[in-house]
XYZ file of N, CA and C in Angstrom:
582
model
N 149.111 68.772 85.976
C 150.600 68.874 86.733
C 151.363 67.933 85.937
N 152.822 68.443 85.934
C 153.804 67.707 85.126
C 154.328 66.586 86.062
N 154.305 65.561 85.791
C 154.593 64.099 86.800
C 155.785 63.864 86.651
N 156.620 64.202 85.485
C 158.093 63.843 85.278
C 158.189 62.163 85.494
N 157.143 61.414 84.827
C 157.326 60.064 84.792
C 156.635 59.455 86.175
N 156.441 60.428 87.323
C 155.706 59.592 88.532
C 154.531 59.746 88.378
N 153.741 58.407 88.832
C 152.446 58.444 89.075
C 152.109 58.964 90.263
N 150.725 59.429 90.363
C 150.379 60.295 91.575
C 150.360 59.383 92.562
N 150.075 57.854 92.499
C 149.635 56.875 93.535
C 151.267 56.766 94.108
N 152.407 56.997 93.321
C 153.844 56.823 94.032
C 154.164 57.734 95.010
N 153.461 59.070 94.767
C 154.070 60.048 95.835
C 153.473 59.596 97.242
N 152.395 58.866 97.416
C 152.004 58.285 98.786
C 153.209 57.616 99.646
N 154.116 57.147 98.704
C 155.059 56.246 99.313
C 156.221 57.032 100.191
N 156.282 58.396 99.709
C 156.980 59.368 100.622
C 156.971 59.185 102.077
N 155.412 59.460 102.278
C 155.311 59.552 103.884
C 155.776 58.438 104.681
N 155.302 57.183 104.249
C 156.120 56.102 105.234
C 157.619 56.354 104.909
N 158.173 56.305 103.935
C 159.597 56.417 103.770
C 160.382 57.462 104.668
N 159.678 58.720 104.816
C 160.131 59.586 105.451
C 160.062 59.319 107.146
N 158.737 58.877 107.370
C 158.644 58.485 108.881
C 159.659 57.517 109.218
N 160.001 56.586 108.290
C 161.319 55.731 108.733
C 162.694 56.432 108.740
N 162.838 57.176 108.072
C 163.863 57.982 107.976
C 164.097 59.086 109.221
N 162.990 59.658 109.372
C 162.854 60.875 110.133
C 162.602 60.573 111.740
N 161.993 59.507 112.198
C 162.094 58.996 113.606
C 163.251 58.689 114.214
N 164.263 57.863 113.310
C 165.518 57.798 114.111
C 166.481 59.096 113.976
N 166.284 59.863 113.190
C 166.879 61.232 112.909
C 166.389 61.990 114.026
N 165.243 62.216 114.419
C 164.720 62.924 115.411
C 165.260 62.682 116.772
N 165.093 61.148 117.330
C 165.481 60.344 118.319
C 166.978 60.478 118.517
N 167.857 60.149 117.598
C 169.175 60.080 117.747
C 170.051 61.482 117.775
N 169.254 62.433 116.739
C 170.400 63.439 116.695
C 169.519 64.728 116.745
N 168.265 65.207 116.594
C 167.793 66.421 116.581
C 167.440 66.590 118.179
N 166.388 65.582 118.903
C 166.273 65.693 120.329
C 167.514 65.876 121.117
N 168.386 65.051 120.794
C 169.543 65.010 121.917
C 170.464 66.419 121.476
N 170.565 66.801 120.207
C 171.112 68.074 119.793
C 170.681 69.255 120.557
N 168.971 69.485 120.490
C 168.484 70.534 121.084
C 168.761 70.463 122.620
N 168.663 69.127 123.355
C 168.993 69.105 124.693
C 170.471 69.525 125.237
N 171.442 69.204 124.185
C 172.642 69.662 124.531
C 172.838 71.214 124.609
N 171.860 71.765 123.835
C 172.043 73.283 123.806
C 171.197 73.915 124.661
N 170.662 73.202 125.333
C 169.578 73.664 126.625
C 168.263 73.752 126.093
N 167.906 73.431 125.105
C 166.472 73.560 124.701
C 165.834 72.181 124.654
N 165.086 71.936 126.140
C 164.608 70.628 126.359
C 163.116 71.031 125.782
N 162.691 69.919 124.962
C 161.160 70.231 124.449
C 160.284 68.953 125.237
N 159.453 69.400 126.013
C 158.742 68.272 126.356
C 157.807 67.563 125.313
N 157.181 66.419 125.899
C 156.310 66.072 124.813
C 155.158 66.710 124.378
N 154.477 67.465 125.285
C 153.591 68.564 124.957
C 153.886 69.537 124.013
N 155.096 70.044 124.342
C 155.902 71.083 123.412
C 156.166 70.545 122.181
N 156.686 69.411 122.006
C 156.878 68.888 120.592
C 155.462 68.529 119.961
N 154.470 68.246 120.701
C 153.101 68.172 119.962
C 152.575 69.430 119.479
N 152.762 70.378 120.482
C 152.336 71.975 119.927
C 152.976 72.361 118.665
N 154.390 72.292 118.677
C 155.118 72.602 117.361
C 154.437 71.891 116.160
N 154.340 70.368 116.335
C 154.023 69.750 115.346
C 152.716 70.018 114.902
N 151.655 70.811 115.439
C 150.477 71.093 115.233
C 150.578 72.306 114.491
N 151.395 73.166 114.930
C 151.851 74.397 114.270
C 152.502 74.208 112.775
N 153.350 73.056 112.692
C 153.824 72.629 111.312
C 152.937 71.932 110.571
N 151.770 71.370 111.224
C 150.555 70.875 110.585
C 149.904 71.931 109.823
N 149.614 72.917 110.592
C 148.563 74.036 110.118
C 149.506 74.871 108.895
N 150.889 74.879 108.934
C 151.661 75.493 107.891
C 151.776 74.511 106.783
N 151.576 73.125 106.773
C 151.472 72.156 105.804
C 150.266 72.381 105.066
N 149.228 72.281 105.850
C 147.869 72.535 105.234
C 147.849 73.884 104.525
N 148.311 74.886 104.825
C 148.323 76.158 104.118
C 149.137 76.045 102.889
N 150.380 75.574 103.079
C 151.067 75.291 101.881
C 150.488 74.487 100.942
N 149.895 73.313 101.150
C 149.205 72.453 100.275
C 148.109 73.428 99.595
N 147.060 74.276 100.619
C 146.287 75.027 99.785
C 146.783 76.120 98.755
N 148.121 76.648 98.937
C 148.678 77.485 98.171
C 149.018 76.921 96.666
N 149.715 75.285 96.933
C 149.986 74.516 95.943
C 148.734 73.987 94.945
N 147.572 73.902 95.788
C 146.559 73.576 94.848
C 145.923 74.753 94.269
N 145.914 75.813 94.674
C 145.723 77.064 94.017
C 146.553 77.103 92.775
N 147.703 76.912 92.553
C 148.754 76.965 91.713
C 148.450 75.832 90.641
N 148.151 74.683 91.117
C 147.943 73.531 90.135
C 146.498 73.855 89.381
N 145.434 74.436 90.221
C 144.419 74.722 89.526
C 144.359 75.948 88.477
N 145.267 76.814 88.800
C 145.464 77.965 87.970
C 146.300 77.394 86.841
N 147.660 76.569 86.941
C 148.240 76.158 85.967
C 147.314 75.255 84.935
N 146.368 74.502 85.645
C 145.407 73.395 84.427
C 144.556 74.339 83.745
N 144.328 75.754 84.293
C 143.375 76.601 83.523
C 144.212 77.236 82.378
N 145.634 77.580 82.742
C 146.423 78.500 81.625
C 146.806 77.251 80.692
N 146.891 75.980 81.350
C 147.269 75.114 80.424
C 146.175 74.756 79.226
N 144.967 74.724 79.586
C 143.806 74.487 78.722
C 143.813 75.788 77.874
N 143.993 76.999 78.266
C 144.038 78.225 77.590
C 145.103 78.227 76.472
N 146.318 77.758 76.884
C 147.335 77.575 75.999
C 147.095 76.713 75.032
N 146.571 75.363 75.293
C 146.448 74.264 74.362
C 145.405 74.687 73.363
N 144.231 75.560 73.704
C 143.265 76.157 72.859
C 143.936 76.923 71.781
N 145.045 77.733 72.166
C 145.785 78.604 71.155
C 146.837 77.732 70.463
N 147.358 76.525 70.881
C 148.304 75.787 70.175
C 149.641 76.064 70.818
N 149.609 76.749 72.193
C 150.988 77.113 72.583
C 151.420 75.723 73.463
N 152.809 75.888 74.020
C 153.079 74.962 74.985
C 152.357 74.979 76.294
N 152.114 73.885 76.827
C 151.484 73.843 78.040
C 152.403 74.161 78.973
N 151.900 75.181 80.158
C 152.478 75.344 81.396
C 151.869 74.624 82.649
N 152.859 73.694 83.309
C 152.173 73.068 84.451
C 152.979 73.097 85.758
N 152.394 72.904 86.959
C 153.076 72.903 87.802
C 153.721 71.520 88.182
N 155.085 71.295 88.500
C 155.730 70.135 88.645
C 155.401 69.334 89.913
N 155.151 67.941 89.763
C 154.912 67.174 90.825
C 155.781 67.380 92.223
N 157.207 67.809 91.917
C 157.914 67.893 92.791
C 157.774 68.854 93.886
N 156.846 69.723 93.639
C 156.453 71.105 94.582
C 155.642 70.691 95.604
N 154.973 69.204 95.487
C 154.376 68.721 96.359
C 155.300 67.820 97.648
N 156.539 67.657 97.418
C 157.440 66.961 98.022
C 157.839 68.026 99.630
N 158.001 69.135 99.444
C 158.391 69.960 100.675
C 156.949 69.802 101.534
N 155.934 69.958 101.011
C 154.791 69.912 102.115
C 154.670 68.527 102.289
N 155.044 67.358 101.655
C 154.952 66.105 102.127
C 155.718 66.124 103.396
N 156.856 66.646 103.188
C 158.105 66.476 104.311
C 157.607 67.209 105.624
N 156.666 68.382 105.523
C 156.390 69.058 106.461
C 155.122 68.262 107.251
N 154.210 67.772 106.552
C 153.035 66.928 107.124
C 153.932 65.702 107.758
N 154.689 65.115 107.019
C 155.369 63.893 107.799
C 156.079 64.192 109.209
N 156.622 65.381 109.158
C 157.455 65.766 110.349
C 156.515 66.149 111.370
N 155.393 66.633 110.955
C 154.170 67.166 112.060
C 153.860 66.038 112.440
N 153.445 64.985 111.577
C 152.976 63.549 112.298
C 154.051 63.030 113.130
N 155.160 63.049 112.964
C 156.002 62.529 114.034
C 155.998 63.447 115.456
N 156.077 64.676 115.202
C 155.968 65.428 116.264
C 154.557 65.225 117.095
N 153.533 65.087 116.557
C 152.304 64.786 116.968
C 152.009 63.624 117.446
N 151.860 62.734 116.539
C 151.288 61.372 116.633
C 152.292 60.317 117.357
N 153.461 60.325 116.986
C 154.594 59.461 117.595
C 154.724 59.941 119.043
N 154.930 61.295 119.037
C 155.320 62.030 120.601
C 153.954 61.734 121.292
N 152.780 61.731 120.989
C 151.725 61.571 121.549
C 151.459 60.086 122.053
N 151.969 59.270 121.354
C 152.035 57.806 121.756
C 153.023 57.872 123.070
N 154.115 58.439 122.917
C 155.057 58.170 123.883
C 154.795 58.764 125.255
N 154.086 60.091 124.991
C 153.374 60.682 126.225
C 152.502 59.714 126.887
N 151.458 59.251 126.019
C 150.332 58.592 126.678
C 150.961 57.235 127.368
N 151.901 56.722 127.060
C 152.586 55.388 127.344
C 153.389 55.763 128.567
N 154.147 56.810 128.640
C 154.854 57.045 129.688
C 154.179 57.688 130.910
N 152.886 58.105 130.566
C 152.215 58.747 131.596
C 151.259 58.104 132.084
N 150.941 56.675 131.793
C 149.787 55.839 132.200
C 150.378 54.855 133.218
N 149.722 54.690 134.092
C 149.980 53.472 135.331
C 150.503 52.289 134.573
N 151.443 51.404 135.138
C 151.943 50.101 134.632
C 150.541 49.423 134.306
N 149.800 49.301 135.239
C 148.415 48.322 135.043
C 147.646 48.789 133.722
N 147.776 50.160 133.363
C 146.694 50.480 132.593
C 147.428 50.818 130.996
N 148.634 50.711 130.970
C 149.406 51.088 129.741
C 148.579 50.483 128.468
N 148.225 49.439 128.379
C 147.631 48.767 127.234
C 146.315 49.604 126.953
N 145.304 49.642 128.068
C 143.979 50.330 127.956
C 144.205 51.720 127.469
N 145.380 52.504 128.057
C 145.711 54.038 127.449
C 146.074 53.908 126.071
N 146.784 52.993 125.609
C 147.166 53.307 124.293
C 146.090 52.654 123.198
N 145.073 51.953 123.899
C 143.963 51.473 123.108
C 142.999 52.637 122.867
N 142.672 53.347 124.013
C 141.994 54.543 123.935
C 142.531 55.680 123.027
N 143.968 55.760 123.149
C 144.484 56.752 122.372
C 144.346 56.310 120.751
N 144.332 55.141 120.455
C 144.085 54.523 119.203
C 142.697 54.936 118.781
N 141.758 54.705 119.640
C 140.383 54.823 119.288
C 140.064 56.347 119.273
N 140.634 57.283 119.899
C 140.480 58.447 119.606
C 141.155 58.990 118.148
N 142.186 58.475 117.738
C 142.752 58.616 116.483
C 141.615 58.242 115.491
N 141.117 56.894 115.530
C 140.078 56.512 114.784
C 138.737 57.260 114.687
N 138.348 57.538 115.662
C 137.135 58.447 115.659
C 137.684 59.908 115.160
N 138.594 60.527 115.380
C 139.060 61.726 114.651
C 139.094 61.474 113.238
N 139.589 60.498 112.791
C 139.827 60.275 111.459
C 138.279 60.257 110.703
N 137.512 59.517 111.843
C 136.196 59.419 110.921
C 135.540 60.854 110.897
N 135.677 61.545 112.073
C 134.961 62.752 111.825
C 135.640 63.935 110.718
N 136.916 63.445 110.408
C 137.727 64.467 109.446
C 136.966 63.790 108.175
N 136.946 62.741 107.968
C 136.027 62.009 106.661
C 134.635 62.702 106.631
N 134.151 62.617 107.513
C 132.650 63.463 107.463
C 132.927 64.987 107.204
N 133.711 65.521 107.802
C 134.026 67.104 107.424
C 134.325 67.126 106.040
N 135.234 66.342 105.603
C 135.646 66.551 104.144
C 134.401 66.128 103.242
N 133.693 65.283 103.522
C 132.590 65.050 102.628
C 131.732 66.234 102.480
N 131.375 66.657 103.966
C 130.204 67.795 103.817
C 130.748 69.025 103.093
N 132.240 69.202 103.221
C 132.665 70.305 102.427
C 133.232 69.994 100.899
N 132.732 68.819 100.367
C 133.241 68.261 98.986
C 132.765 69.287 97.828
N 131.745 70.208 98.264
C 131.399 71.210 97.260
C 132.266 72.477 96.980
N 133.248 72.553 97.973
C 134.169 73.542 98.224
C 135.452 73.400 97.297
N 136.005 74.452 97.061
C 137.189 74.445 96.229
C 138.210 73.761 97.158
N 139.081 72.738 96.463
C 139.906 72.067 97.481
C 141.250 72.870 98.170
N 141.681 73.827 97.451
C 142.331 74.808 98.029
C 141.729 75.482 99.326
N 140.488 75.714 99.469
C 139.737 76.410 100.399
C 139.560 75.352 101.643
N 139.292 74.073 101.150
C 139.427 73.250 102.302
C 140.742 73.077 103.053
N 141.866 73.049 102.177
C 143.062 72.649 103.049
C 143.394 74.003 103.755
N 142.802 75.468 103.395
C 143.324 76.289 104.177
C 142.468 76.455 105.520
N 140.867 76.082 105.156
C 139.947 75.501 106.496
C 140.940 74.607 107.506
N 141.374 73.534 106.895
C 141.905 72.528 107.573
C 143.185 73.297 108.547
N 143.967 74.178 107.860
C 145.020 74.748 108.116
C 144.358 75.809 109.522
N 143.524 76.365 109.487
C 142.700 77.198 110.070
C 142.351 76.442 111.548
N 141.647 75.321 111.210
C 141.233 74.419 112.438
C 142.496 74.126 113.130
N 143.464 73.476 112.529
C 144.731 72.989 113.281
C 145.341 74.035 113.877
N 145.363 75.394 113.852
C 145.754 76.478 114.250
C 145.018 76.699 115.464
N 143.690 76.726 115.301
C 142.924 76.679 116.678
C 142.949 75.406 117.615
N 143.155 74.464 116.981
C 143.420 73.101 117.924
C 144.729 73.441 118.515
N 145.824 74.116 118.045
C 146.991 74.306 118.674
C 146.938 75.366 119.578
N 146.127 76.269 119.744
C 145.866 77.365 120.782
C 145.536 76.878 121.729
N 144.304 75.927 121.622
C 143.721 75.250 122.789
C 144.664 74.359 123.504
N 145.375 73.560 122.529
C 146.340 72.603 123.074
C 147.420 73.378 124.051
N 147.776 74.476 123.537
C 148.683 75.213 124.411
C 148.272 75.609 125.882
N 146.966 75.896 125.814
C 146.184 76.040 127.312
C 146.367 74.672 127.878
N 146.145 73.598 127.419
C 146.199 72.419 128.180
C 147.818 72.098 128.588
N 148.562 72.261 127.749
C 150.170 72.216 127.728
C 150.563 72.863 129.170
N 150.079 73.949 128.994
C 150.390 75.049 130.154
C 149.885 74.667 131.511
N 148.888 74.126 131.533
C 148.163 73.679 132.759
C 148.777 72.331 132.984
N 149.039 71.428 132.343
C 149.525 70.249 132.565
C 151.083 70.610 133.188
N 151.873 71.204 132.431
C 153.264 71.440 132.944
C 153.151 72.437 134.093
N 152.450 72.972 134.342
C 152.492 73.751 135.768
C 152.109 72.900 136.914
N 151.111 71.957 136.530
C 150.898 70.744 137.501
C 152.199 69.892 137.839
N 152.738 69.719 136.825
C 153.834 68.902 136.923
C 155.052 69.506 137.348
N 155.327 70.780 137.211
C 156.153 71.493 137.847
C 155.973 71.549 139.568
N 154.859 71.920 139.809
C 154.352 72.068 141.033
C 154.573 70.801 141.905
N 154.340 69.562 141.444
C 154.559 68.326 141.692
C 153.392 67.922 142.739
N 153.182 66.789 142.977
C 152.214 66.174 143.539
C 152.106 66.952 144.982
N 150.621 67.165 145.251
C 150.362 67.947 146.727
C 150.891 66.731 147.836
N 151.557 67.380 148.719
C 151.930 66.605 149.972
C 151.347 67.269 151.169
N 150.782 66.239 152.020
C 150.186 66.605 153.273
C 151.577 66.495 154.215
N 151.493 67.300 155.307
C 152.230 66.997 156.550
C 151.660 67.731 157.604
N 152.110 67.240 158.891
C 151.606 67.777 159.921
C 152.572 68.157 160.884
N 152.312 69.125 161.871
C 153.225 69.616 162.941
C 153.406 68.679 164.072
N 152.788 67.703 164.042
C 152.948 66.853 165.220
C 153.833 65.741 164.929
C-alpha cells in the first residue's frame, strides 16, 4: 500500500476527528434541513439507515482489501521483474472510514439518544448502563467471531460482516415498524359509558 508518508496507525485518528466534526453537522444542519423539507427521520429510522451505511462500508472495505491484496501481489511480481511497483494508495481508505464513521453516528449516537429519551426518569442511568453493557457484549462476540474466522481472507470476512449487518438491518426494520406502529396508535385508553 502506498502510504504517502502516513503511518498506518495515524489513519485511526480520522474516526474520532470525523465524529467530532460530523455530530454537530448532523445535529445543527442535516437533521434540521431534512425536517424543513418534510423528511422527519425518527431515531429508529436513523439507526436503520446507519446499519445500511455500515453494511455498505464493510462491503467497500472488502473490495478495497481485495485491491490491496491484488496490488501487493502485482507489486511482488513487478519487483521480481525489476519494474516499478504499483500499489494502492492509503487515501482510498478515507471514504470508507467516513462511511463507517457516519454509520456509527447514525447507529450508536442515535441509539444512545433513543435509549435516554424513552426511559423513565428514575431509570435513565440504568437504561444507559444496559445500553453500554450490550455494546460491550456485542464487541466481545464480534472479537470472538473475528478470531474464529481468522483463517479466512480478510476481504471475505469484511463481506461477511456486510452481510450480517444487512441481515441485522432487515430484522431491525421489523422492530422499527412494530415500535412506530405502537407509538402512532398511542397508549391504550380505557373508557366507560357510565
